[in-house]
Amino acid sequence: MRILLIEDHVELSRWLTKALQDAHWSVECAMNGADADSLLHTQQYALVILDLSLPKMDGLEVLKRLRARGSKTPVLILTARGGLQDRVQGLNLGADDYLAKPFELVELEARVKALLRRAQGGEAPVYSCGALQFDTVSRMFSYGNTVLALTPREHAVLEVLISRAGRVVSKEKLFDEVFSLVDDANPDAIEIYIHRLRKKLQRPDAEAVAITTLRGLGYLLEVAAEK
């Protein structure tokens, strides 16, 4: 799940980005309202975390334009402007939640999870394929009775694959979900993470899963015994 963080405070943006990535979310950042508006016009995100006091375009104007385009992307306003009038205006313009600075990281993560659950129809699904399971609340993968240790990028690739288990996912789709626009990478980098995941998914039993390459089409996560 890719999150757009719109925050002009450099140190806070870096800290939040790392914290969210450590929680296994892909994060893309915008440092001003104009860049944020452009990204929201061309890219799709699971969630937007929006500061209000932004250069080039105020956060409320970014939100107003987003909703005017018909987007239902969940928006969490995260700002020092915590007065009643700002909160009411933000919620009336279509924000889904409002958290004032300073804040506790654990509360921010809880609100992010709640908004993502709400966007999925109120459910907190557990995706599974063979012995592999992914809990969308804890953000953890388990393989049999063992928690699967993954790097953030491996986690992001496998999350996309398990959410579409049994269906082919193109390399381009994986790249778009895993890497942000500012990453110095190309779609071939996906092959590195597929290779690493295949090693971690090896199991000598019928519940093992495999990532199959379909040349020219993409990758397929499936129970190995079904091949």
CSV table of C-alpha atoms in Angstrom, one decimal:
chain,number,residue,atom,x,y,z
A,1,MET,CA,0.0,0.0,0.0
A,2,ARG,CA,1.5,3.3,-1.1
A,3,ILE,CA,1.1,6.4,1.0
A,4,LEU,CA,1.7,10.0,0.0
A,5,LEU,CA,3.2,12.1,2.8
A,6,ILE,CA,2.8,15.8,2.1
A,7,GLU,CA,5.0,17.6,4.7
A,8,ASP,CA,7.4,20.5,4.1
A,9,HIS,CA,9.4,20.1,7.4
A,10,VAL,CA,12.4,18.2,6.1
A,11,GLU,CA,13.4,16.5,9.4
A,12,LEU,CA,9.8,15.5,10.2
A,13,SER,CA,9.2,14.2,6.7
A,14,ARG,CA,12.3,12.0,6.9
A,15,TRP,CA,11.4,10.7,10.3
A,16,LEU,CA,7.8,9.9,9.4
A,17,THR,CA,8.9,8.3,6.1
A,18,LYS,CA,11.3,6.0,7.9
A,19,ALA,CA,8.7,5.2,10.6
A,20,LEU,CA,6.0,4.3,8.0
A,21,GLN,CA,8.5,2.3,6.0
A,22,ASP,CA,9.5,0.4,9.1
A,23,ALA,CA,5.8,-0.5,9.4
A,24,HIS,CA,6.0,-1.9,5.9
A,25,TRP,CA,4.2,0.8,3.9
A,26,SER,CA,5.6,2.3,0.8
A,27,VAL,CA,5.9,6.1,1.2
A,28,GLU,CA,6.3,8.8,-1.3
A,29,CYS,CA,6.9,12.4,-0.2
A,30,ALA,CA,5.9,15.9,-1.5
A,31,MET,CA,7.4,19.0,0.1
A,32,ASN,CA,4.9,21.6,-1.2
A,33,GLY,CA,1.3,21.8,-2.2
A,34,ALA,CA,1.9,22.3,-5.9
A,35,ASP,CA,3.9,19.1,-6.2
A,36,ALA,CA,1.4,17.2,-4.1
A,37,ASP,CA,-1.5,18.4,-6.3
A,38,SER,CA,0.5,17.2,-9.4
A,39,LEU,CA,1.2,13.8,-7.9
A,40,LEU,CA,-2.4,13.3,-6.8
A,41,HIS,CA,-3.5,14.3,-10.3
A,42,THR,CA,-1.4,11.6,-11.9
A,43,GLN,CA,-0.7,8.9,-9.3
A,44,GLN,CA,-2.9,6.6,-7.2
A,45,TYR,CA,-2.3,6.1,-3.4
A,46,ALA,CA,-3.9,4.1,-0.7
A,47,LEU,CA,-3.7,7.0,1.7
A,48,VAL,CA,-2.7,10.7,1.9
A,49,ILE,CA,-1.1,12.2,5.0
A,50,LEU,CA,-1.5,16.0,4.6
A,51,ASP,CA,0.0,19.0,6.3
A,52,LEU,CA,-2.0,22.2,6.0
A,53,SER,CA,0.7,24.9,6.1
A,54,LEU,CA,2.5,24.2,2.9
A,55,PRO,CA,4.4,26.4,0.5
A,56,LYS,CA,3.1,27.1,-3.1
A,57,MET,CA,-0.4,25.8,-2.2
A,58,ASP,CA,-2.2,25.5,1.1
A,59,GLY,CA,-3.1,22.0,2.2
A,60,LEU,CA,-6.8,22.7,2.3
A,61,GLU,CA,-6.6,23.8,-1.4
A,62,VAL,CA,-4.8,20.5,-2.2
A,63,LEU,CA,-7.6,18.6,-0.4
A,64,LYS,CA,-10.3,20.7,-2.2
A,65,ARG,CA,-8.9,19.9,-5.6
A,66,LEU,CA,-8.5,16.2,-4.8
A,67,ARG,CA,-12.1,15.9,-3.9
A,68,ALA,CA,-13.3,18.1,-6.8
A,69,ARG,CA,-11.7,15.4,-9.1
A,70,GLY,CA,-13.9,12.8,-7.5
A,71,SER,CA,-11.1,11.0,-5.7
A,72,LYS,CA,-12.1,9.0,-2.6
A,73,THR,CA,-8.6,8.4,-1.4
A,74,PRO,CA,-8.5,8.5,2.4
A,75,VAL,CA,-6.9,11.7,3.7
A,76,LEU,CA,-5.4,12.2,7.2
A,77,ILE,CA,-4.7,15.8,8.0
A,78,LEU,CA,-1.6,16.0,10.2
A,79,THR,CA,-0.9,19.6,11.2
A,80,ALA,CA,0.0,22.1,13.9
A,81,ARG,CA,-3.2,24.1,12.9
A,82,GLY,CA,-5.3,22.2,15.4
A,83,GLY,CA,-7.9,24.9,16.0
A,84,LEU,CA,-11.6,24.1,15.8
A,85,GLN,CA,-12.2,26.2,12.7
A,86,ASP,CA,-9.3,24.5,10.8
A,87,ARG,CA,-10.6,21.0,11.9
A,88,VAL,CA,-14.1,21.7,10.8
A,89,GLN,CA,-13.0,23.2,7.5
A,90,GLY,CA,-10.8,20.2,6.8
A,91,LEU,CA,-13.4,17.7,7.6
A,92,ASN,CA,-16.0,19.6,5.6
A,93,LEU,CA,-13.7,19.6,2.6
A,94,GLY,CA,-13.5,15.9,2.7
A,95,ALA,CA,-10.7,14.9,5.1
A,96,ASP,CA,-11.3,11.5,6.7
A,97,ASP,CA,-9.4,12.2,9.9
A,98,TYR,CA,-7.5,15.0,11.7
A,99,LEU,CA,-4.5,14.7,14.0
A,100,ALA,CA,-2.8,17.7,15.5
A,101,LYS,CA,0.9,18.1,16.1
A,102,PRO,CA,2.6,17.2,18.3
A,103,PHE,CA,1.5,13.6,18.1
A,104,GLU,CA,2.5,10.1,19.2
A,105,LEU,CA,3.7,7.8,16.4
A,106,VAL,CA,1.7,4.9,17.8
A,107,GLU,CA,-1.5,7.0,17.4
A,108,LEU,CA,-0.7,8.0,13.9
A,109,GLU,CA,-0.1,4.3,12.9
A,110,ALA,CA,-3.4,3.3,14.5
A,111,ARG,CA,-5.2,6.0,12.6
A,112,VAL,CA,-3.6,5.0,9.3
A,113,LYS,CA,-4.6,1.4,9.8
A,114,ALA,CA,-8.1,2.4,10.7
A,115,LEU,CA,-8.5,4.5,7.6
A,116,LEU,CA,-7.1,1.8,5.4
A,117,ARG,CA,-9.5,-0.7,6.9
A,118,ARG,CA,-12.4,1.6,6.3
A,119,ALA,CA,-11.3,2.1,2.7
A,120,GLN,CA,-11.5,-1.7,2.4
A,121,GLY,CA,-15.1,-1.8,3.5
A,122,GLY,CA,-14.5,-2.0,7.2
A,123,GLU,CA,-12.7,-5.3,6.9
A,124,ALA,CA,-9.2,-6.2,8.0
A,125,PRO,CA,-8.5,-9.1,5.7
A,126,VAL,CA,-5.9,-11.8,6.1
A,127,TYR,CA,-4.6,-12.8,2.7
A,128,SER,CA,-3.4,-16.4,2.3
A,129,CYS,CA,-1.8,-18.6,-0.2
A,130,GLY,CA,-0.8,-22.1,0.9
A,131,ALA,CA,1.2,-21.8,4.1
A,132,LEU,CA,1.8,-18.1,3.5
A,133,GLN,CA,-0.4,-15.5,5.3
A,134,PHE,CA,-0.4,-11.7,5.5
A,135,ASP,CA,-2.3,-9.9,8.2
A,136,THR,CA,-3.2,-6.4,7.0
A,137,VAL,CA,-3.6,-5.1,10.6
A,138,SER,CA,-0.3,-6.3,12.1
A,139,ARG,CA,1.4,-5.9,8.7
A,140,MET,CA,3.2,-9.2,9.3
A,141,PHE,CA,3.8,-12.2,7.0
A,142,SER,CA,3.7,-15.7,8.5
A,143,TYR,CA,4.8,-18.9,6.7
A,144,GLY,CA,3.5,-21.9,8.5
A,145,ASN,CA,4.2,-21.1,12.2
A,146,THR,CA,7.1,-18.8,11.5
A,147,VAL,CA,7.1,-15.0,11.1
A,148,LEU,CA,8.7,-14.3,7.8
A,149,ALA,CA,11.7,-11.8,8.1
A,150,LEU,CA,11.6,-9.5,5.1
A,151,THR,CA,13.2,-6.2,4.1
A,152,PRO,CA,10.8,-3.3,3.4
A,153,ARG,CA,11.1,-3.8,-0.4
A,154,GLU,CA,10.7,-7.6,-0.2
A,155,HIS,CA,7.7,-7.0,2.0
A,156,ALA,CA,6.2,-4.6,-0.5
A,157,VAL,CA,6.7,-6.9,-3.5
A,158,LEU,CA,5.2,-9.9,-1.6
A,159,GLU,CA,2.3,-7.8,-0.4
A,160,VAL,CA,1.3,-7.0,-3.9
A,161,LEU,CA,1.7,-10.6,-5.0
A,162,ILE,CA,-0.3,-12.2,-2.1
A,163,SER,CA,-3.1,-9.6,-2.5
A,164,ARG,CA,-3.4,-10.9,-6.1
A,165,ALA,CA,-2.6,-14.6,-5.4
A,166,GLY,CA,-3.4,-16.8,-8.4
A,167,ARG,CA,-3.3,-13.8,-10.8
A,168,VAL,CA,-0.5,-12.6,-12.9
A,169,VAL,CA,1.1,-9.3,-11.8
A,170,SER,CA,3.2,-7.4,-14.4
A,171,LYS,CA,6.7,-6.3,-13.6
A,172,GLU,CA,5.6,-2.7,-14.3
A,173,LYS,CA,2.7,-3.0,-11.8
A,174,LEU,CA,5.1,-4.3,-9.1
A,175,PHE,CA,7.6,-1.5,-9.8
A,176,ASP,CA,4.8,1.2,-9.5
A,177,GLU,CA,3.7,-0.2,-6.2
A,178,VAL,CA,7.1,-0.7,-4.7
A,179,PHE,CA,9.2,2.2,-5.8
A,180,SER,CA,8.4,5.9,-5.6
A,181,LEU,CA,9.0,8.4,-8.3
A,182,VAL,CA,12.2,9.7,-6.7
A,183,ASP,CA,13.8,6.3,-6.4
A,184,ASP,CA,16.8,5.7,-8.7
A,185,ALA,CA,15.7,2.4,-10.0
A,186,ASN,CA,14.2,0.7,-13.1
A,187,PRO,CA,11.7,-2.1,-13.4
A,188,ASP,CA,14.5,-4.7,-13.7
A,189,ALA,CA,15.2,-4.1,-10.0
A,190,ILE,CA,12.1,-6.1,-9.3
A,191,GLU,CA,13.9,-9.3,-10.4
A,192,ILE,CA,16.4,-8.9,-7.5
A,193,TYR,CA,13.6,-9.0,-4.9
A,194,ILE,CA,11.8,-11.8,-6.7
A,195,HIS,CA,15.0,-13.8,-6.5
A,196,ARG,CA,15.4,-13.1,-2.8
A,197,LEU,CA,11.8,-13.9,-2.0
A,198,ARG,CA,12.0,-17.3,-3.8
A,199,LYS,CA,14.8,-18.3,-1.5
A,200,LYS,CA,12.8,-17.3,1.6
A,201,LEU,CA,9.7,-19.1,0.4
A,202,GLN,CA,11.4,-22.5,-0.1
A,203,ARG,CA,9.7,-25.2,1.9
A,204,PRO,CA,9.7,-29.0,1.5
A,205,ASP,CA,6.0,-29.6,1.9
A,206,ALA,CA,2.7,-29.4,0.0
A,207,GLU,CA,1.8,-26.0,1.5
A,208,ALA,CA,4.9,-24.3,0.1
A,209,VAL,CA,4.3,-21.3,-2.3
A,210,ALA,CA,6.2,-20.3,-5.3
A,211,ILE,CA,6.6,-17.2,-7.5
A,212,THR,CA,6.3,-18.3,-11.1
A,213,THR,CA,7.6,-16.1,-13.9
A,214,LEU,CA,5.4,-16.0,-17.0
A,215,ARG,CA,7.6,-14.6,-19.7
A,216,GLY,CA,6.2,-11.4,-21.2
A,217,LEU,CA,3.4,-11.3,-18.7
A,218,GLY,CA,4.8,-11.0,-15.2
A,219,TYR,CA,4.8,-13.0,-11.9
A,220,LEU,CA,2.3,-15.4,-10.3
A,221,LEU,CA,2.2,-16.3,-6.6
A,222,GLU,CA,0.7,-19.9,-6.3
A,223,VAL,CA,0.9,-23.0,-4.2
A,224,ALA,CA,3.9,-24.9,-5.4
A,225,ALA,CA,2.1,-28.2,-5.6
A,226,GLU,CA,-0.3,-26.8,-8.1
A,227,LYS,CA,2.3,-26.1,-10.7
